[in-house]
PDB file of N, CA, C and O in Angstrom:
ATOM      1  N   TYR T   1       0.440  -1.398  -0.025  1.00 57.00           N
ATOM      2  CA  TYR T   1      -0.384   0.237   0.203  1.00 57.00           C
ATOM      3  C   TYR T   1       1.039   0.553   0.175  1.00 57.00           C
ATOM      4  O   TYR T   1       2.288   1.726   0.568  1.00 57.00           O
ATOM      5  N   LYS T   2       0.762   2.060  -0.478  1.00 58.00           N
ATOM      6  CA  LYS T   2       0.969   4.143  -1.255  1.00 58.00           C
ATOM      7  C   LYS T   2       0.088   4.267   0.086  1.00 58.00           C
ATOM      8  O   LYS T   2      -1.270   5.113  -0.569  1.00 58.00           O
ATOM      9  N   PHE T   3       0.098   5.880   0.504  1.00 61.00           N
ATOM     10  CA  PHE T   3      -0.259   6.205   0.959  1.00 61.00           C
ATOM     11  C   PHE T   3       0.447   7.542   0.318  1.00 61.00           C
ATOM     12  O   PHE T   3       1.392   7.938  -0.071  1.00 61.00           O
ATOM     13  N   ASN T   4      -0.234   8.747  -0.402  1.00 58.00           N
ATOM     14  CA  ASN T   4       0.644  10.061  -0.620  1.00 58.00           C
ATOM     15  C   ASN T   4      -0.479  11.118  -0.075  1.00 58.00           C
ATOM     16  O   ASN T   4      -1.307  11.033   0.269  1.00 58.00           O
ATOM     17  N   THR T   5       0.450  10.902   0.341  1.00 55.00           N
ATOM     18  CA  THR T   5       0.273  12.212   1.990  1.00 55.00           C
ATOM     19  C   THR T   5       0.383  13.428   1.559  1.00 55.00           C
ATOM     20  O   THR T   5       2.788  13.518   1.058  1.00 55.00           O
ATOM     21  N   ILE T   6      -0.229  14.926   1.020  1.00 49.00           N
ATOM     22  CA  ILE T   6       0.510  16.657   0.795  1.00 49.00           C
ATOM     23  C   ILE T   6       0.146  17.774   2.071  1.00 49.00           C
ATOM     24  O   ILE T   6      -0.877  17.239   2.624  1.00 49.00           O
ATOM     25  N   TRP T   7       0.724  17.924   2.428  1.00 47.00           N
ATOM     26  CA  TRP T   7       1.067  19.370   3.368  1.00 47.00           C
ATOM     27  C   TRP T   7       1.044  20.478   2.771  1.00 47.00           C
ATOM     28  O   TRP T   7       1.610  20.703   2.715  1.00 47.00           O
ATOM     29  N   ILE T   8       0.011  20.995   1.977  1.00 46.00           N
ATOM     30  CA  ILE T   8      -0.467  21.812   1.712  1.00 46.00           C
ATOM     31  C   ILE T   8      -1.362  22.781   2.361  1.00 46.00           C
ATOM     32  O   ILE T   8      -3.071  22.261   2.758  1.00 46.00           O
ATOM     33  N   VAL T   9      -1.537  23.957   2.473  1.00 45.00           N
ATOM     34  CA  VAL T   9      -2.784  24.193   2.669  1.00 45.00           C
ATOM     35  C   VAL T   9      -3.362  24.920   1.610  1.00 45.00           C
ATOM     36  O   VAL T   9      -2.806  25.519   0.943  1.00 45.00           O
ATOM     37  N   THR T  10      -4.750  23.933   1.935  1.00 50.00           N
ATOM     38  CA  THR T  10      -5.541  24.268   0.487  1.00 50.00           C
ATOM     39  C   THR T  10      -6.981  24.475   1.634  1.00 50.00           C
ATOM     40  O   THR T  10      -7.248  24.339   2.864  1.00 50.00           O
ATOM     41  N   GLU T  11      -8.231  25.290   0.494  1.00 52.00           N
ATOM     42  CA  GLU T  11      -9.399  25.629   1.597  1.00 52.00           C
ATOM     43  C   GLU T  11      -9.754  23.850   2.144  1.00 52.00           C
ATOM     44  O   GLU T  11     -10.115  24.364   2.925  1.00 52.00           O
ATOM     45  N   LYS T  12      -9.441  23.079   1.927  1.00 51.00           N
ATOM     46  CA  LYS T  12      -9.279  22.051   3.147  1.00 51.00           C
ATOM     47  C   LYS T  12      -8.844  22.348   4.035  1.00 51.00           C
ATOM     48  O   LYS T  12     -10.175  22.222   5.187  1.00 51.00           O
ATOM     49  N   SER T  13      -8.423  22.611   4.131  1.00 49.00           N
ATOM     50  CA  SER T  13      -7.043  22.921   5.715  1.00 49.00           C
ATOM     51  C   SER T  13      -7.610  23.917   6.128  1.00 49.00           C
ATOM     52  O   SER T  13      -7.866  24.135   7.838  1.00 49.00           O
ATOM     53  N   MET T  14      -7.893  25.363   5.966  1.00 54.00           N
ATOM     54  CA  MET T  14      -9.757  25.667   7.088  1.00 54.00           C
ATOM     55  C   MET T  14     -10.672  25.319   7.142  1.00 54.00           C
ATOM     56  O   MET T  14     -11.301  26.115   7.931  1.00 54.00           O
ATOM     57  N   LYS T  15     -11.087  24.598   5.791  1.00 69.00           N
ATOM     58  CA  LYS T  15     -12.462  23.287   7.452  1.00 69.00           C
ATOM     59  C   LYS T  15     -11.536  22.060   8.541  1.00 69.00           C
ATOM     60  O   LYS T  15     -12.736  21.362   8.769  1.00 69.00           O
ATOM     61  N   ASN T  16     -10.948  22.378   8.429  1.00 84.00           N
ATOM     62  CA  ASN T  16     -10.032  21.906  10.389  1.00 84.00           C
ATOM     63  C   ASN T  16      -9.863  20.163   9.761  1.00 84.00           C
ATOM     64  O   ASN T  16     -10.192  19.354   9.996  1.00 84.00           O
ATOM     65  N   VAL T  17      -9.421  20.091   8.096  1.00 87.00           N
ATOM     66  CA  VAL T  17      -9.045  18.941   7.844  1.00 87.00           C
ATOM     67  C   VAL T  17      -7.232  18.666   7.890  1.00 87.00           C
ATOM     68  O   VAL T  17      -6.180  19.667   7.768  1.00 87.00           O
ATOM     69  N   ILE T  18      -6.900  17.938   9.052  1.00 88.00           N
ATOM     70  CA  ILE T  18      -5.951  18.177   9.307  1.00 88.00           C
ATOM     71  C   ILE T  18      -4.618  16.512   9.160  1.00 88.00           C
ATOM     72  O   ILE T  18      -3.537  16.737   9.634  1.00 88.00           O
ATOM     73  N   TRP T  19      -5.563  16.176   8.430  1.00 89.00           N
ATOM     74  CA  TRP T  19      -4.739  14.691   7.779  1.00 89.00           C
ATOM     75  C   TRP T  19      -5.355  14.031   6.263  1.00 89.00           C
ATOM     76  O   TRP T  19      -6.295  14.819   6.579  1.00 89.00           O
ATOM     77  N   ASP T  20      -5.143  14.196   5.372  1.00 89.00           N
ATOM     78  CA  ASP T  20      -5.282  13.971   4.275  1.00 89.00           C
ATOM     79  C   ASP T  20      -4.660  13.668   2.562  1.00 89.00           C
ATOM     80  O   ASP T  20      -3.310  13.790   3.189  1.00 89.00           O
ATOM     81  N   ALA T  21      -4.454  11.978   2.431  1.00 90.00           N
ATOM     82  CA  ALA T  21      -3.731  10.878   2.417  1.00 90.00           C
ATOM     83  C   ALA T  21      -4.821  10.554   1.014  1.00 90.00           C
ATOM     84  O   ALA T  21      -6.014  10.369   0.837  1.00 90.00           O
ATOM     85  N   THR T  22      -4.647   9.893  -0.231  1.00 90.00           N
ATOM     86  CA  THR T  22      -4.838   8.910  -0.780  1.00 90.00           C
ATOM     87  C   THR T  22      -3.886   8.083  -0.620  1.00 90.00           C
ATOM     88  O   THR T  22      -2.917   8.045  -1.630  1.00 90.00           O
ATOM     89  N   LEU T  23      -4.306   6.393  -0.833  1.00 90.00           N
ATOM     90  CA  LEU T  23      -4.021   5.505  -0.670  1.00 90.00           C
ATOM     91  C   LEU T  23      -4.359   4.392  -1.736  1.00 90.00           C
ATOM     92  O   LEU T  23      -5.649   4.454  -2.855  1.00 90.00           O
ATOM     93  N   ASP T  24      -3.524   4.164  -2.882  1.00 89.00           N
ATOM     94  CA  ASP T  24      -3.915   3.240  -4.361  1.00 89.00           C
ATOM     95  C   ASP T  24      -4.323   4.532  -4.871  1.00 89.00           C
ATOM     96  O   ASP T  24      -4.623   3.265  -5.818  1.00 89.00           O
ATOM     97  N   ASN T  25      -4.012   5.047  -5.139  1.00 88.00           N
ATOM     98  CA  ASN T  25      -4.149   6.078  -6.537  1.00 88.00           C
ATOM     99  C   ASN T  25      -6.389   5.670  -6.940  1.00 88.00           C
ATOM    100  O   ASN T  25      -7.055   5.881  -7.814  1.00 88.00           O
ATOM    101  N   ARG T  26      -6.505   5.640  -4.829  1.00 92.00           N
ATOM    102  CA  ARG T  26      -8.023   4.776  -5.147  1.00 92.00           C
ATOM    103  C   ARG T  26      -9.320   5.874  -3.702  1.00 92.00           C
ATOM    104  O   ARG T  26     -10.555   6.354  -4.260  1.00 92.00           O
ATOM    105  N   TYR T  27      -8.995   5.570  -2.930  1.00 93.00           N
ATOM    106  CA  TYR T  27      -9.538   5.458  -1.464  1.00 93.00           C
ATOM    107  C   TYR T  27      -8.581   6.915  -1.106  1.00 93.00           C
ATOM    108  O   TYR T  27      -7.192   7.353  -0.876  1.00 93.00           O
ATOM    109  N   GLU T  28      -9.520   8.071  -0.792  1.00 93.00           N
ATOM    110  CA  GLU T  28      -8.966   9.405  -0.756  1.00 93.00           C
ATOM    111  C   GLU T  28      -9.330   9.234   1.102  1.00 93.00           C
ATOM    112  O   GLU T  28     -10.719   8.199   2.223  1.00 93.00           O
ATOM    113  N   CYS T  29      -8.051   8.988   2.039  1.00 94.00           N
ATOM    114  CA  CYS T  29      -8.768   9.263   3.241  1.00 94.00           C
ATOM    115  C   CYS T  29      -8.454  10.938   3.408  1.00 94.00           C
ATOM    116  O   CYS T  29      -7.360  11.717   3.409  1.00 94.00           O
ATOM    117  N   SER T  30      -9.719  11.111   5.239  1.00 93.00           N
ATOM    118  CA  SER T  30      -8.739  11.981   5.521  1.00 93.00           C
ATOM    119  C   SER T  30      -9.089  12.320   7.082  1.00 93.00           C
ATOM    120  O   SER T  30     -10.145  11.607   7.464  1.00 93.00           O
ATOM    121  N   VAL T  31      -8.797  12.889   7.516  1.00 93.00           N
ATOM    122  CA  VAL T  31      -9.209  13.128   8.965  1.00 93.00           C
ATOM    123  C   VAL T  31      -9.775  14.803   9.273  1.00 93.00           C
ATOM    124  O   VAL T  31      -8.990  15.817   8.984  1.00 93.00           O
ATOM    125  N   GLU T  32     -11.208  14.774  10.359  1.00 91.00           N
ATOM    126  CA  GLU T  32     -11.248  16.413  11.025  1.00 91.00           C
ATOM    127  C   GLU T  32     -11.527  16.506  11.169  1.00 91.00           C
ATOM    128  O   GLU T  32     -12.207  15.911  12.345  1.00 91.00           O
ATOM    129  N   ARG T  33     -10.933  17.900  12.221  1.00 89.00           N
ATOM    130  CA  ARG T  33     -11.073  17.720  13.308  1.00 89.00           C
ATOM    131  C   ARG T  33     -11.903  18.515  13.712  1.00 89.00           C
ATOM    132  O   ARG T  33     -12.878  19.430  13.751  1.00 89.00           O
ATOM    133  N   ILE T  34     -12.970  17.963  15.385  1.00 90.00           N
ATOM    134  CA  ILE T  34     -14.456  18.233  15.076  1.00 90.00           C
ATOM    135  C   ILE T  34     -14.024  18.371  16.799  1.00 90.00           C
ATOM    136  O   ILE T  34     -15.396  19.354  17.225  1.00 90.00           O
ATOM    137  N   SER T  35     -13.204  18.296  17.508  1.00 89.00           N
ATOM    138  CA  SER T  35     -13.024  18.976  18.717  1.00 89.00           C
ATOM    139  C   SER T  35     -11.813  18.644  19.361  1.00 89.00           C
ATOM    140  O   SER T  35     -10.607  17.901  18.530  1.00 89.00           O
ATOM    141  N   GLU T  36     -10.743  19.252  20.206  1.00 86.00           N
ATOM    142  CA  GLU T  36      -9.579  19.615  20.182  1.00 86.00           C
ATOM    143  C   GLU T  36      -9.038  18.040  20.911  1.00 86.00           C
ATOM    144  O   GLU T  36      -7.386  17.846  20.150  1.00 86.00           O
ATOM    145  N   TYR T  37      -8.850  17.114  20.947  1.00 89.00           N
ATOM    146  CA  TYR T  37      -8.975  16.055  21.254  1.00 89.00           C
ATOM    147  C   TYR T  37     -10.430  14.752  20.740  1.00 89.00           C
ATOM    148  O   TYR T  37      -9.829  14.134  20.851  1.00 89.00           O
ATOM    149  N   GLY T  38     -10.634  15.547  18.786  1.00 91.00           N
ATOM    150  CA  GLY T  38     -11.232  13.621  18.906  1.00 91.00           C
ATOM    151  C   GLY T  38     -11.179  14.894  17.038  1.00 91.00           C
ATOM    152  O   GLY T  38     -11.461  16.080  16.596  1.00 91.00           O
ATOM    153  N   GLY T  39     -11.528  13.697  15.956  1.00 92.00           N
ATOM    154  CA  GLY T  39     -11.386  13.747  14.421  1.00 92.00           C
ATOM    155  C   GLY T  39     -13.120  13.431  14.145  1.00 92.00           C
ATOM    156  O   GLY T  39     -13.629  12.466  15.391  1.00 92.00           O
ATOM    157  N   ASN T  40     -13.179  13.327  12.755  1.00 95.00           N
ATOM    158  CA  ASN T  40     -14.051  12.914  12.036  1.00 95.00           C
ATOM    159  C   ASN T  40     -12.988  11.965  11.202  1.00 95.00           C
ATOM    160  O   ASN T  40     -11.911  12.850  10.638  1.00 95.00           O
ATOM    161  N   LEU T  41     -12.477  10.328  10.940  1.00 96.00           N
ATOM    162  CA  LEU T  41     -11.676   9.815  10.047  1.00 96.00           C
ATOM    163  C   LEU T  41     -13.109   9.204   8.907  1.00 96.00           C
ATOM    164  O   LEU T  41     -14.195   9.376   9.028  1.00 96.00           O
ATOM    165  N   ARG T  42     -12.503   9.658   7.777  1.00 96.00           N
ATOM    166  CA  ARG T  42     -13.225   9.836   6.651  1.00 96.00           C
ATOM    167  C   ARG T  42     -12.555   8.798   4.812  1.00 96.00           C
ATOM    168  O   ARG T  42     -11.657   9.356   4.829  1.00 96.00           O
ATOM    169  N   VAL T  43     -12.934   7.708   4.897  1.00 96.00           N
ATOM    170  CA  VAL T  43     -12.329   6.727   3.296  1.00 96.00           C
ATOM    171  C   VAL T  43     -13.540   7.045   2.381  1.00 96.00           C
ATOM    172  O   VAL T  43     -14.898   6.360   2.605  1.00 96.00           O
ATOM    173  N   PHE T  44     -12.775   7.389   1.375  1.00 96.00           N
ATOM    174  CA  PHE T  44     -14.134   7.938   0.464  1.00 96.00           C
ATOM    175  C   PHE T  44     -13.678   7.066  -0.908  1.00 96.00           C
ATOM    176  O   PHE T  44     -12.452   7.031  -1.352  1.00 96.00           O
ATOM    177  N   ASP T  45     -13.630   5.991  -1.441  1.00 95.00           N
ATOM    178  CA  ASP T  45     -14.141   5.022  -3.300  1.00 95.00           C
ATOM    179  C   ASP T  45     -14.193   5.931  -3.995  1.00 95.00           C
ATOM    180  O   ASP T  45     -15.666   5.988  -4.395  1.00 95.00           O
ATOM    181  N   ILE T  46     -12.985   6.461  -4.630  1.00 94.00           N
ATOM    182  CA  ILE T  46     -12.853   6.970  -5.825  1.00 94.00           C
ATOM    183  C   ILE T  46     -13.516   6.742  -6.640  1.00 94.00           C
ATOM    184  O   ILE T  46     -14.719   7.041  -6.983  1.00 94.00           O
ATOM    185  N   LYS T  47     -13.629   5.213  -6.954  1.00 94.00           N
ATOM    186  CA  LYS T  47     -13.834   4.146  -8.110  1.00 94.00           C
ATOM    187  C   LYS T  47     -15.684   4.279  -7.571  1.00 94.00           C
ATOM    188  O   LYS T  47     -16.786   4.783  -9.135  1.00 94.00           O
ATOM    189  N   THR T  48     -15.709   3.503  -7.031  1.00 95.00           N
ATOM    190  CA  THR T  48     -16.861   3.352  -6.191  1.00 95.00           C
ATOM    191  C   THR T  48     -18.699   5.245  -6.932  1.00 95.00           C
ATOM    192  O   THR T  48     -19.167   4.425  -5.712  1.00 95.00           O
ATOM    193  N   SER T  49     -17.319   5.831  -5.785  1.00 95.00           N
ATOM    194  CA  SER T  49     -18.224   7.263  -5.534  1.00 95.00           C
ATOM    195  C   SER T  49     -19.309   7.055  -4.480  1.00 95.00           C
ATOM    196  O   SER T  49     -20.069   7.690  -3.903  1.00 95.00           O
ATOM    197  N   SER T  50     -18.446   6.067  -2.691  1.00 95.00           N
ATOM    198  CA  SER T  50     -18.835   6.275  -1.866  1.00 95.00           C
ATOM    199  C   SER T  50     -18.316   6.214  -0.513  1.00 95.00           C
ATOM    200  O   SER T  50     -16.709   6.243  -0.792  1.00 95.00           O
ATOM    201  N   VAL T  51     -18.526   6.619   0.398  1.00 96.00           N
ATOM    202  CA  VAL T  51     -18.356   6.743   1.656  1.00 96.00           C
ATOM    203  C   VAL T  51     -17.551   4.851   1.764  1.00 96.00           C
ATOM    204  O   VAL T  51     -18.845   3.774   2.655  1.00 96.00           O
ATOM    205  N   LEU T  52     -16.240   4.394   2.611  1.00 96.00           N
ATOM    206  CA  LEU T  52     -16.942   3.080   2.722  1.00 96.00           C
ATOM    207  C   LEU T  52     -17.163   3.647   4.272  1.00 96.00           C
ATOM    208  O   LEU T  52     -16.701   2.637   5.260  1.00 96.00           O
ATOM    209  N   LEU T  53     -16.745   4.652   5.374  1.00 97.00           N
ATOM    210  CA  LEU T  53     -16.233   4.751   6.541  1.00 97.00           C
ATOM    211  C   LEU T  53     -15.727   6.430   6.203  1.00 97.00           C
ATOM    212  O   LEU T  53     -15.596   6.599   5.966  1.00 97.00           O
ATOM    213  N   GLU T  54     -16.804   5.934   8.400  1.00 97.00           N
ATOM    214  CA  GLU T  54     -16.885   7.777   8.494  1.00 97.00           C
ATOM    215  C   GLU T  54     -17.176   7.380   9.819  1.00 97.00           C
ATOM    216  O   GLU T  54     -18.310   7.313  10.154  1.00 97.00           O
ATOM    217  N   GLU T  55     -16.207   7.545  11.527  1.00 97.00           N
ATOM    218  CA  GLU T  55     -16.026   7.803  13.125  1.00 97.00           C
ATOM    219  C   GLU T  55     -14.881   8.189  13.129  1.00 97.00           C
ATOM    220  O   GLU T  55     -13.925   9.174  12.847  1.00 97.00           O
ATOM    221  N   GLU T  56     -15.285   8.617  13.912  1.00 96.00           N
ATOM    222  CA  GLU T  56     -15.069   9.605  14.971  1.00 96.00           C
ATOM    223  C   GLU T  56     -13.550   8.824  16.246  1.00 96.00           C
ATOM    224  O   GLU T  56     -13.348   7.647  16.088  1.00 96.00           O
ATOM    225  N   VAL T  57     -12.824   9.603  15.912  1.00 95.00           N
ATOM    226  CA  VAL T  57     -11.400   9.237  17.036  1.00 95.00           C
ATOM    227  C   VAL T  57     -10.624  10.028  17.365  1.00 95.00           C
ATOM    228  O   VAL T  57     -10.206  10.891  17.274  1.00 95.00           O
ATOM    229  N   PRO T  58      -9.704   9.436  18.171  1.00 91.00           N
ATOM    230  CA  PRO T  58      -9.333  10.006  18.966  1.00 91.00           C
ATOM    231  C   PRO T  58      -8.073  11.319  18.210  1.00 91.00           C
ATOM    232  O   PRO T  58      -7.522  10.588  18.106  1.00 91.00           O
ATOM    233  N   LEU T  59      -8.077  12.376  19.321  1.00 90.00           N
ATOM    234  CA  LEU T  59      -6.124  12.749  18.769  1.00 90.00           C
ATOM    235  C   LEU T  59      -5.272  12.983  20.124  1.00 90.00           C
ATOM    236  O   LEU T  59      -5.603  12.662  20.937  1.00 90.00           O
ATOM    237  N   ALA T  60      -4.645  12.551  19.579  1.00 86.00           N
ATOM    238  CA  ALA T  60      -3.600  12.556  21.325  1.00 86.00           C
ATOM    239  C   ALA T  60      -3.071  13.823  21.440  1.00 86.00           C
ATOM    240  O   ALA T  60      -2.901  13.582  23.182  1.00 86.00           O
ATOM    241  N   TYR T  61      -2.864  15.149  20.760  1.00 79.00           N
ATOM    242  CA  TYR T  61      -3.240  16.457  21.213  1.00 79.00           C
ATOM    243  C   TYR T  61      -3.691  17.181  20.355  1.00 79.00           C
ATOM    244  O   TYR T  61      -4.030  17.179  19.621  1.00 79.00           O
ATOM    245  N   GLY T  62      -4.293  18.329  21.549  1.00 73.00           N
ATOM    246  CA  GLY T  62      -5.069  19.362  20.359  1.00 73.00           C
ATOM    247  C   GLY T  62      -3.763  20.372  19.621  1.00 73.00           C
ATOM    248  O   GLY T  62      -4.014  21.486  19.408  1.00 73.00           O
ATOM    249  N   GLY T  63      -3.048  20.041  19.047  1.00 66.00           N
ATOM    250  CA  GLY T  63      -1.727  20.868  18.474  1.00 66.00           C
ATOM    251  C   GLY T  63      -2.287  21.354  17.194  1.00 66.00           C
ATOM    252  O   GLY T  63      -2.732  20.436  16.094  1.00 66.00           O
ATOM    253  N   LYS T  64      -1.767  22.041  16.967  1.00 69.00           N
ATOM    254  CA  LYS T  64      -1.995  23.559  15.696  1.00 69.00           C
ATOM    255  C   LYS T  64      -1.434  23.251  15.664  1.00 69.00           C
ATOM    256  O   LYS T  64      -1.296  23.998  13.172  1.00 69.00           O
ATOM    257  N   PHE T  65      -0.563  22.184  14.624  1.00 71.00           N
ATOM    258  CA  PHE T  65       0.446  22.307  13.614  1.00 71.00           C
ATOM    259  C   PHE T  65       0.556  20.612  13.492  1.00 71.00           C
ATOM    260  O   PHE T  65       1.514  20.537  12.074  1.00 71.00           O
ATOM    261  N   GLY T  66      -0.866  20.436  13.119  1.00 74.00           N
ATOM    262  CA  GLY T  66      -0.459  19.134  12.324  1.00 74.00           C
ATOM    263  C   GLY T  66      -0.577  18.267  13.428  1.00 74.00           C
ATOM    264  O   GLY T  66      -0.874  18.089  14.544  1.00 74.00           O
ATOM    265  N   PRO T  67      -1.350  16.373  12.984  1.00 84.00           N
ATOM    266  CA  PRO T  67      -1.932  15.594  13.875  1.00 84.00           C
ATOM    267  C   PRO T  67      -0.062  14.144  14.532  1.00 84.00           C
ATOM    268  O   PRO T  67       0.253  14.741  13.550  1.00 84.00           O
ATOM    269  N   ASP T  68      -0.254  14.402  15.092  1.00 87.00           N
ATOM    270  CA  ASP T  68       1.670  13.074  16.511  1.00 87.00           C
ATOM    271  C   ASP T  68       1.067  11.934  15.354  1.00 87.00           C
ATOM    272  O   ASP T  68       0.000  11.515  14.719  1.00 87.00           O
ATOM    273  N   MET T  69       2.352  11.825  14.959  1.00 88.00           N
ATOM    274  CA  MET T  69       2.800  10.487  14.088  1.00 88.00           C
ATOM    275  C   MET T  69       2.061   9.199  14.389  1.00 88.00           C
ATOM    276  O   MET T  69       1.946   8.302  13.863  1.00 88.00           O
ATOM    277  N   GLU T  70       1.615   9.452  15.628  1.00 91.00           N
ATOM    278  CA  GLU T  70       0.541   8.433  15.770  1.00 91.00           C
ATOM    279  C   GLU T  70      -0.376   7.500  15.746  1.00 91.00           C
ATOM    280  O   GLU T  70      -1.361   7.131  15.042  1.00 91.00           O
ATOM    281  N   ASP T  71      -0.658   9.439  15.978  1.00 92.00           N
ATOM    282  CA  ASP T  71      -2.541   9.295  15.425  1.00 92.00           C
ATOM    283  C   ASP T  71      -2.281   8.787  14.039  1.00 92.00           C
ATOM    284  O   ASP T  71      -3.090   7.785  13.466  1.00 92.00           O
ATOM    285  N   ILE T  72      -1.150   9.701  12.504  1.00 91.00           N
ATOM    286  CA  ILE T  72      -1.216   9.658  11.660  1.00 91.00           C
ATOM    287  C   ILE T  72      -1.430   7.630  11.347  1.00 91.00           C
ATOM    288  O   ILE T  72      -2.121   6.688  10.307  1.00 91.00           O
ATOM    289  N   ILE T  73      -0.851   6.947  11.868  1.00 92.00           N
ATOM    290  CA  ILE T  73      -0.122   5.374  11.937  1.00 92.00           C
ATOM    291  C   ILE T  73      -1.577   4.464  12.141  1.00 92.00           C
ATOM    292  O   ILE T  73      -2.267   3.413  11.500  1.00 92.00           O
ATOM    293  N   GLN T  74      -1.592   5.295  13.336  1.00 94.00           N
ATOM    294  CA  GLN T  74      -3.072   4.728  13.784  1.00 94.00           C
ATOM    295  C   GLN T  74      -3.460   4.425  12.620  1.00 94.00           C
ATOM    296  O   GLN T  74      -4.921   3.604  12.075  1.00 94.00           O
ATOM    297  N   TRP T  75      -4.637   5.477  12.008  1.00 94.00           N
ATOM    298  CA  TRP T  75      -5.574   6.006  10.509  1.00 94.00           C
ATOM    299  C   TRP T  75      -5.422   5.078   9.627  1.00 94.00           C
ATOM    300  O   TRP T  75      -6.135   5.010   9.143  1.00 94.00           O
ATOM    301  N   GLN T  76      -4.001   4.766   9.371  1.00 93.00           N
ATOM    302  CA  GLN T  76      -2.897   4.492   8.432  1.00 93.00           C
ATOM    303  C   GLN T  76      -3.446   2.895   8.531  1.00 93.00           C
ATOM    304  O   GLN T  76      -4.994   2.493   7.327  1.00 93.00           O
ATOM    305  N   ASN T  77      -3.474   2.132   9.534  1.00 94.00           N
ATOM    306  CA  ASN T  77      -3.322   0.948   9.621  1.00 94.00           C
ATOM    307  C   ASN T  77      -5.031   0.399   9.060  1.00 94.00           C
ATOM    308  O   ASN T  77      -5.910  -0.448   9.133  1.00 94.00           O
ATOM    309  N   LYS T  78      -5.672   1.961  10.443  1.00 95.00           N
ATOM    310  CA  LYS T  78      -7.675   1.658  10.417  1.00 95.00           C
ATOM    311  C   LYS T  78      -7.885   1.439   8.385  1.00 95.00           C
ATOM    312  O   LYS T  78      -8.276   0.548   8.778  1.00 95.00           O
ATOM    313  N   VAL T  79      -7.133   2.142   8.058  1.00 95.00           N
ATOM    314  CA  VAL T  79      -8.173   2.532   6.680  1.00 95.00           C
ATOM    315  C   VAL T  79      -7.046   0.514   5.790  1.00 95.00           C
ATOM    316  O   VAL T  79      -8.107  -0.070   5.236  1.00 95.00           O
ATOM    317  N   VAL T  80      -5.573   0.696   5.751  1.00 93.00           N
ATOM    318  CA  VAL T  80      -5.333  -0.337   6.020  1.00 93.00           C
ATOM    319  C   VAL T  80      -6.504  -1.999   6.043  1.00 93.00           C
ATOM    320  O   VAL T  80      -6.594  -3.055   4.401  1.00 93.00           O
ATOM    321  N   ASP T  81      -6.659  -2.166   6.839  1.00 94.00           N
ATOM    322  CA  ASP T  81      -7.505  -3.178   7.455  1.00 94.00           C
ATOM    323  C   ASP T  81      -8.851  -2.782   7.029  1.00 94.00           C
ATOM    324  O   ASP T  81      -9.745  -3.818   6.862  1.00 94.00           O
ATOM    325  N   LEU T  82      -9.705  -1.996   6.877  1.00 95.00           N
ATOM    326  CA  LEU T  82     -11.429  -1.826   6.300  1.00 95.00           C
ATOM    327  C   LEU T  82     -10.852  -2.416   4.253  1.00 95.00           C
ATOM    328  O   LEU T  82     -11.103  -2.354   4.174  1.00 95.00           O
ATOM    329  N   ILE T  83      -9.259  -2.035   3.720  1.00 92.00           N
ATOM    330  CA  ILE T  83     -10.384  -2.218   2.353  1.00 92.00           C
ATOM    331  C   ILE T  83      -9.090  -3.083   2.960  1.00 92.00           C
ATOM    332  O   ILE T  83      -9.693  -4.050   2.193  1.00 92.00           O
ATOM    333  N   ASP T  84      -8.438  -4.152   2.938  1.00 90.00           N
ATOM    334  CA  ASP T  84      -8.375  -5.457   3.145  1.00 90.00           C
ATOM    335  C   ASP T  84      -8.972  -6.309   3.409  1.00 90.00           C
ATOM    336  O   ASP T  84      -9.052  -7.794   3.922  1.00 90.00           O
ATOM    337  N   GLY T  85     -10.511  -5.494   4.422  1.00 89.00           N
ATOM    338  CA  GLY T  85     -11.416  -6.553   4.550  1.00 89.00           C
ATOM    339  C   GLY T  85     -11.414  -7.140   6.276  1.00 89.00           C
ATOM    340  O   GLY T  85     -12.841  -8.584   6.441  1.00 89.00           O
ATOM    341  N   LYS T  86     -10.543  -6.730   6.985  1.00 66.00           N
ATOM    342  CA  LYS T  86     -10.222  -7.035   7.577  1.00 66.00           C
ATOM    343  C   LYS T  86     -11.502  -6.354   8.839  1.00 66.00           C
ATOM    344  O   LYS T  86     -11.002  -6.925  10.424  1.00 66.00           O
ATOM    345  N   ASP T  87     -11.462  -5.138   9.370  1.00 51.00           N
ATOM    346  CA  ASP T  87     -12.798  -4.498   9.588  1.00 51.00           C
ATOM    347  C   ASP T  87     -13.641  -4.692  10.399  1.00 51.00           C
ATOM    348  O   ASP T  87     -14.384  -4.790   8.766  1.00 51.00           O
TER     349      ASP T  87
END
């Protein structure tokens, strides 16, 4: 699996998106901050135009400069498990 993560200030980042990545050029993955210590993880299948996952996830801290690396690793693992049918 290959995640392409781009750290660019865009319109998405203005809406509290703290992590945005694409997996295998097919799955758009993002986490939007909904509170200081919580976010919403969303996985969208570009091929089928469907949302595969949307759930609340914890944030390790209220960092203003992006998520903790441990959070990103957990989100990536959750997405991979979902795509592999393990979730």
